[in-house]
CSV table of C-alpha atoms and ligand atoms in Angstrom, one decimal:
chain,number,residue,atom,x,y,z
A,282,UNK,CA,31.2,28.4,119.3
A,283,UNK,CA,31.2,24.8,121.0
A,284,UNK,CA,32.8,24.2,124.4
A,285,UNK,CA,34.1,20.3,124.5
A,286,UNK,CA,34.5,18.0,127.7
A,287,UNK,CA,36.4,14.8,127.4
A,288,UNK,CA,35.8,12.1,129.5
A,289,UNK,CA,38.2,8.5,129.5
A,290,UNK,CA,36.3,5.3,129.7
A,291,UNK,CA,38.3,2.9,130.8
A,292,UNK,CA,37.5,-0.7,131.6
A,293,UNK,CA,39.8,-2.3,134.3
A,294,UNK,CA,42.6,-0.8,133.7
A,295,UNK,CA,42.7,-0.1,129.9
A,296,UNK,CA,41.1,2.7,128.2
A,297,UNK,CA,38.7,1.4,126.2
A,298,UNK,CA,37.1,4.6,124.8
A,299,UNK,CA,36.3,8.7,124.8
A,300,UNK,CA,33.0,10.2,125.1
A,301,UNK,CA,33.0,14.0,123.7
A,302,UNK,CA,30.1,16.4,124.8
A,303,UNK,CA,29.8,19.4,122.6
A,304,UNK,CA,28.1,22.7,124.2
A,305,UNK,CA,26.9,24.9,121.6
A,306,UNK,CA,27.7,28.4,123.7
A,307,UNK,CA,27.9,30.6,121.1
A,308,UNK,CA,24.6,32.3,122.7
A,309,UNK,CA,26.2,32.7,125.9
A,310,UNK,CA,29.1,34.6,124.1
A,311,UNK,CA,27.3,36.7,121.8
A,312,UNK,CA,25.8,37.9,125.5
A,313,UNK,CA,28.7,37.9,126.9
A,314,UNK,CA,30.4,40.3,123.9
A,315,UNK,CA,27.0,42.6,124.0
A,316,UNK,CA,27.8,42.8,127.8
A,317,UNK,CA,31.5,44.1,127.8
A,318,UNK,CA,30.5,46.3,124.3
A,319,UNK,CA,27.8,47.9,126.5
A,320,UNK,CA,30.1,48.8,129.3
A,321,UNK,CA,33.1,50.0,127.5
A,322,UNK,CA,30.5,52.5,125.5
A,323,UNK,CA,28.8,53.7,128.4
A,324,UNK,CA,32.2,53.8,130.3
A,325,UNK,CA,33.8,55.7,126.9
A,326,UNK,CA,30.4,57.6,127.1
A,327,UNK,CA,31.2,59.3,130.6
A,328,UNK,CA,35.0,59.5,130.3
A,329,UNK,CA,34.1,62.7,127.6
A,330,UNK,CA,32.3,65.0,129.2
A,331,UNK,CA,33.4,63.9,132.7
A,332,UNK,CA,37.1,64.8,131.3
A,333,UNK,CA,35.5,68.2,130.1
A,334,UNK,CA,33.9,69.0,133.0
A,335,UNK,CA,37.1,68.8,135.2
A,336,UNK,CA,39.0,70.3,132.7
A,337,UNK,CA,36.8,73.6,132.4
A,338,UNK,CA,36.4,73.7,136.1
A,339,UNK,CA,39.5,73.8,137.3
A,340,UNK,CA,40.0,76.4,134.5
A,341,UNK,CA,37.2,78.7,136.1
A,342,UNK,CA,38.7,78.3,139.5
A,343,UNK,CA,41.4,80.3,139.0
A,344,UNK,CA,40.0,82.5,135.8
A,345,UNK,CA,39.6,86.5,136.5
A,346,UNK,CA,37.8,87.5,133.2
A,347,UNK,CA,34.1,87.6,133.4
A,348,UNK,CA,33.4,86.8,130.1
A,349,UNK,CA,35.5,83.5,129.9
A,350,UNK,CA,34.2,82.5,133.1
A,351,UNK,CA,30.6,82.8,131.7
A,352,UNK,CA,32.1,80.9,128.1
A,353,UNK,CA,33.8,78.0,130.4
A,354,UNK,CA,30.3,77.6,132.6
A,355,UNK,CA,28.2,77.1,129.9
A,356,UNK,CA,30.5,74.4,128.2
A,357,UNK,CA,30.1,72.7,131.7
A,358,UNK,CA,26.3,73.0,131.7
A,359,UNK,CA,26.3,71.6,128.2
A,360,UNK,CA,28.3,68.4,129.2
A,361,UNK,CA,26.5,68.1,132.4
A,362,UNK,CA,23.1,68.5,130.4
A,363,UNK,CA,24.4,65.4,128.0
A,364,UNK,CA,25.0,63.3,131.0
A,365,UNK,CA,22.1,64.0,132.6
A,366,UNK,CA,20.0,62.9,129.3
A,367,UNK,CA,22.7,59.7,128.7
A,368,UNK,CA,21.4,58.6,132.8
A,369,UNK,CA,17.7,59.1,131.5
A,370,UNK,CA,18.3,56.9,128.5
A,371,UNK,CA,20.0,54.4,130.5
A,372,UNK,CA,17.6,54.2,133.2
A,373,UNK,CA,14.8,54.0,130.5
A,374,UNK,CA,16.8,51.1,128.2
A,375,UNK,CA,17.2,49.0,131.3
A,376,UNK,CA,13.6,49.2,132.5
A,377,UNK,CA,12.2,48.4,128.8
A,378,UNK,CA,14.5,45.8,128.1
A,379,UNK,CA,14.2,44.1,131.4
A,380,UNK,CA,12.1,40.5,131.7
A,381,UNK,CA,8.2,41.3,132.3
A,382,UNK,CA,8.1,44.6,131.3
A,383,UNK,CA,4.4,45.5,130.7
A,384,UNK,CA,2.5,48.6,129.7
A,385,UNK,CA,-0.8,49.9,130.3
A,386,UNK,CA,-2.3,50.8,126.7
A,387,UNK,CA,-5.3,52.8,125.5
A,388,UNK,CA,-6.8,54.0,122.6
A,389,UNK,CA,-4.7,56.9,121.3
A,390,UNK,CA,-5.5,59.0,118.9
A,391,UNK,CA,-2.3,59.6,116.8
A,392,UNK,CA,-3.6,63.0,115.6
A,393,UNK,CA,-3.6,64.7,118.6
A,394,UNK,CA,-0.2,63.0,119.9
A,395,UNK,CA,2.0,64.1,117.1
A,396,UNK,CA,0.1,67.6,116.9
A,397,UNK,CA,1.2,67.9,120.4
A,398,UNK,CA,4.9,66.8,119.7
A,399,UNK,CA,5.0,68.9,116.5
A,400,UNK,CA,3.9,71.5,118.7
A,401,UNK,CA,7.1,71.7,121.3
A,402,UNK,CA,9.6,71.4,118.4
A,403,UNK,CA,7.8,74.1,116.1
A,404,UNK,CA,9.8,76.8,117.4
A,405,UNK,CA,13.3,74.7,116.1
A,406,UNK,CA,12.2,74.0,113.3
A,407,UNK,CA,10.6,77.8,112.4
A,408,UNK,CA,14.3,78.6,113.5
A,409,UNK,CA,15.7,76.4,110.8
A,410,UNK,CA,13.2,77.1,108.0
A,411,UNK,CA,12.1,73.7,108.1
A,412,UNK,CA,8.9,73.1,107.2
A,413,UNK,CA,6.4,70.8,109.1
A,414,UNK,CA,3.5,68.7,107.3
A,415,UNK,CA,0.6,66.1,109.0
A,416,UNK,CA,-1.3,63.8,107.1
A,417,UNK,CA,-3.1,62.0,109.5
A,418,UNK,CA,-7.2,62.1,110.0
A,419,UNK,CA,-8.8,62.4,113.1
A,420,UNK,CA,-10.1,59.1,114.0
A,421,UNK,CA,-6.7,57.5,113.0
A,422,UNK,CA,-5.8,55.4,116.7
A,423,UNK,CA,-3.4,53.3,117.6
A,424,UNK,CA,-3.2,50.7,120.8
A,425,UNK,CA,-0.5,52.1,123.0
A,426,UNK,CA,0.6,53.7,126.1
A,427,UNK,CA,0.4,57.2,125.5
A,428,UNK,CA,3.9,58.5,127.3
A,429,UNK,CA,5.7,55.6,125.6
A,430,UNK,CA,4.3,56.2,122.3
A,431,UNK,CA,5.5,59.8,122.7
A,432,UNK,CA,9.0,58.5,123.2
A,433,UNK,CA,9.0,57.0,120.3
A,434,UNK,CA,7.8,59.9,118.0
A,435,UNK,CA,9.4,62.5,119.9
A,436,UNK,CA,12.7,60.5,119.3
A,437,UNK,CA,11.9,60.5,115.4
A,438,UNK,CA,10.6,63.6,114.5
A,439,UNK,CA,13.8,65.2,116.6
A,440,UNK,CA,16.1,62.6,114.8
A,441,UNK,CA,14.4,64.2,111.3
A,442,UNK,CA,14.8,68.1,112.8
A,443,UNK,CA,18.6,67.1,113.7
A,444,UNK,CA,19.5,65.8,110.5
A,445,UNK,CA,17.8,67.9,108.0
A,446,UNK,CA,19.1,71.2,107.2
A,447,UNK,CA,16.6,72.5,104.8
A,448,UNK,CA,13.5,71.1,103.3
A,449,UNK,CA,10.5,70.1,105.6
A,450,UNK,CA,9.6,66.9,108.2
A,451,UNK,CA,6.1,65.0,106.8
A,452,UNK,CA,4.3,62.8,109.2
A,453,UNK,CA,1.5,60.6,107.5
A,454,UNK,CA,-0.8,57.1,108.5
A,455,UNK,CA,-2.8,55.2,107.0
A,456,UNK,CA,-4.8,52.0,108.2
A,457,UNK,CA,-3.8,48.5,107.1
A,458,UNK,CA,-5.8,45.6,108.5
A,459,UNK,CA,-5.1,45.5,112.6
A,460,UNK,CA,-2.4,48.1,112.1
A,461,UNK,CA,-1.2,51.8,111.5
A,462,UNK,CA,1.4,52.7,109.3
A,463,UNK,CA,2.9,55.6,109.9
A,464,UNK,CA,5.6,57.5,108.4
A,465,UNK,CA,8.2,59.8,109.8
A,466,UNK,CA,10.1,61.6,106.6
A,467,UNK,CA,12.6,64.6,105.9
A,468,UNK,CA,14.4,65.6,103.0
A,469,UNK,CA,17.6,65.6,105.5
A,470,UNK,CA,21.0,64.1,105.2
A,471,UNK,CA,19.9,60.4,104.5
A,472,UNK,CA,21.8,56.8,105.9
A,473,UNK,CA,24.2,55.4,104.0
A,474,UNK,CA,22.8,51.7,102.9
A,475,UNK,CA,25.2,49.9,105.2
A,476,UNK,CA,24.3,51.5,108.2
A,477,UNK,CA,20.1,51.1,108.1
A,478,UNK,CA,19.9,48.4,109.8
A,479,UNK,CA,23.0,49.0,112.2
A,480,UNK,CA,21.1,52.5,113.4
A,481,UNK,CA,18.4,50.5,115.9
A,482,UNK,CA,21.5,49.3,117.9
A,483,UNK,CA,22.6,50.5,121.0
A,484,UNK,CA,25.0,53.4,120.6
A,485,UNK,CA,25.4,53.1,116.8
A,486,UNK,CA,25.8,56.4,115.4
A,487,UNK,CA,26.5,56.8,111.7
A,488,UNK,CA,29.0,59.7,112.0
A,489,UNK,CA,29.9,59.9,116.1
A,490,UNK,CA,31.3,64.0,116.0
A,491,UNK,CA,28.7,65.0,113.9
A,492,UNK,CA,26.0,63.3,116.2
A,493,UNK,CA,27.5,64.4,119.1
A,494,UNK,CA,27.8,68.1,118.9
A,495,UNK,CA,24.4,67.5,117.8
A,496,UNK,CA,23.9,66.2,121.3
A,497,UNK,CA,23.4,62.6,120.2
A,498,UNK,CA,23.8,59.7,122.1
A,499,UNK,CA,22.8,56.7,120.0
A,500,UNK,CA,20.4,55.3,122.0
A,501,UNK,CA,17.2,56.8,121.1
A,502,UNK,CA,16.4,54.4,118.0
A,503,UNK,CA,17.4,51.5,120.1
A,504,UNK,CA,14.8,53.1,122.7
A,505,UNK,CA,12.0,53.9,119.6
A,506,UNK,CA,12.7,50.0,118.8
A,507,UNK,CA,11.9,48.3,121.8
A,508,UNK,CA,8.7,50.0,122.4
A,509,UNK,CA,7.3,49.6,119.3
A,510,UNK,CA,8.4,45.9,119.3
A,511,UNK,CA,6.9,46.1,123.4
A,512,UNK,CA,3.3,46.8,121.6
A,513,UNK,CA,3.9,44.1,119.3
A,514,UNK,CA,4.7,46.2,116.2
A,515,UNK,CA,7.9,47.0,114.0
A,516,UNK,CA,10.3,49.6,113.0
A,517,UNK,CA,12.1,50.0,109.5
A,518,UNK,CA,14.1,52.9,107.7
A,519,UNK,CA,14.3,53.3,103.9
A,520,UNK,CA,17.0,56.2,103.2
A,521,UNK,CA,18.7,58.1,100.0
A,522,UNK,CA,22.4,59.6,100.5
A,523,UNK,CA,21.6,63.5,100.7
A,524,UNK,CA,17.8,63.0,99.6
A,525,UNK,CA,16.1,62.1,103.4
A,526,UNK,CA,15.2,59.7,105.1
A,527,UNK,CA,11.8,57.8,105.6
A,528,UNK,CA,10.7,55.6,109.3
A,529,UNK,CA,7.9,53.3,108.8
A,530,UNK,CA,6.4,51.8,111.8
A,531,UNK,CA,3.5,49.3,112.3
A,532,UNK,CA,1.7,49.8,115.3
A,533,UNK,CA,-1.6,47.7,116.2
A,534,UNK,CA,-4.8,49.8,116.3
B,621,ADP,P1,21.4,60.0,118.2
B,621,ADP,O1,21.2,60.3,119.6
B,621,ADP,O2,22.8,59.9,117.8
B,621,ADP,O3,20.6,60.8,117.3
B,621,ADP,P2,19.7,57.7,117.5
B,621,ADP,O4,19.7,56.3,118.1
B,621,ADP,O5,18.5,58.5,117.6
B,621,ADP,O6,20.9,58.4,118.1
B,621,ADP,O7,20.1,57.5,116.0
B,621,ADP,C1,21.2,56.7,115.6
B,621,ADP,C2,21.9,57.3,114.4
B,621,ADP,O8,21.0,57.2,113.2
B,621,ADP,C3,22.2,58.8,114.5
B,621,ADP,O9,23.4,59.0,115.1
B,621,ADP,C4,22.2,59.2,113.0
B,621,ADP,O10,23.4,59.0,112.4
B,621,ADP,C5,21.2,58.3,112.4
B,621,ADP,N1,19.9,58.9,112.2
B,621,ADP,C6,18.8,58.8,112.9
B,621,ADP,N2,17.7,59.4,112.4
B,621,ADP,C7,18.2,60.0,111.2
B,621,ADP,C8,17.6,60.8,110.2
B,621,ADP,N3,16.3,61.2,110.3
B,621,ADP,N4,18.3,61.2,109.2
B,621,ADP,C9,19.6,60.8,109.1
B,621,ADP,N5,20.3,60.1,110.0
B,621,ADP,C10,19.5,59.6,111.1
């Protein structure tokens, strides 16, 4: 996209010429549409359960029956408890895509992070029947900051819990050169091929009323992506249609 000023050059009183100055701002409007995309999500975001809320709450305020009181209450809690994790993802997309963000890293080892993730979600997946396999061996590390790094695992191995109904979640590293890979897999629902790369943006959501009354939001890949691209590393999906889904990442040792 090019913005063009004209400017007349005259000499005494005839004009003896035009100078054109192209602007290339195509940049500046890419920003620009990002911008008002962002706000019109987050703004259709709110709207939702803020709508909900209101609705169900002026319902209880004049509601007699114990029972629908108690149904209508926890619909509200359920809405409130979305917005309250949308605010956290917001706050948390801001601060990492800001200019200068820095983390402190360490030597992690990867083991003993995503036994301890595992570990909070086992009682989900038990639920579900969904099996849960590590491969990784003990002195596997990886350069990171540690609560960051568990954002970004926590955010896949739910993702792979959320969107497998049956079958099992396999976790697996190896070294290569400076880095780790390491893969996040389930036999889940998979990505259709023309949404993988679309995924990592903000908000994208291959089926929106699925992934919401999943309680999704779309922003956790996004999230997954800029921290792993923070510590200098990258983030890829390979996926079959009703097979599962496999996340690579290579993050520096
Ligand atoms: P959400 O909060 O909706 O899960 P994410 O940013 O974590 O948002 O993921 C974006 C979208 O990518 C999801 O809505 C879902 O459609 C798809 N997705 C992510 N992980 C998986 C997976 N393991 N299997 C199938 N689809 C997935």
């Amino acid at each position: 996209v090019f913005e063009v000023h004209l400017c007349g050059i005259k000499h005494n009183v005839e004009t003896i010429g035009t100078i054109a100055v192209f602007y290339d701002i195509t940049h500046l409007k890419k920003l620009e549409k990002m911008r008002k995309d962002f706000v019109a999500n987050v703004s259709h975001e709110l709207r939702t359960p803020l709508t909900s809320i209101k609705g169900y709450a002026e319902t209880v305020l004049y509601e007699k029956d114990l029972e629908k009181i108690k149904e209508f209450t926890s619909i509200i809690l359920k809405h409130t408890n979305f917005l309250i994790k949308l605010t956290h993802d917001l706050i948390e997309l801001s601060r990492i895509e800001s200019v200068g963000f820095r983390v402190e890293k360490e030597h992690i080892s990867l083991k003993e992070l995503i036994e301890e993730i595992m570990e909070t979600l086992r009682e989900k997946a038990q639920e579900r029947g969904i099996g849960m396999e590590i491969k990784i061996k003990d002195n596997q590390t990886i350069w990171a900051n540690e609560e960051k790094a568990r954002q970004v695992f926590n955010n896949l191995i739910d993702n792979a819990l959320k969107y497998t109904e049956k079958g099992k979640i396999e976790i697996s590293a190896e070294g290569q050169n400076n880095f780790m890979l390491i893969k996040v897999s389930d036999t889940g629902i998979g990505i259709p091929k023309k949404d993988l790369t679309r995924i990592f943006e903000r908000f994208y959501r291959v089926n929106k009323n699925r992934s919401r009354t999943l309680g999704g939001i779309g922003l956790g890949l996004s999230i997954a992506k800029h921290i792993v691209e923070t510590h200098g590393g990258e983030i890829w999906v390979e996926s079959e249609l009703g097979k599962g889904s496999t996340f690579f990442i290579k993050w520096p040792r």
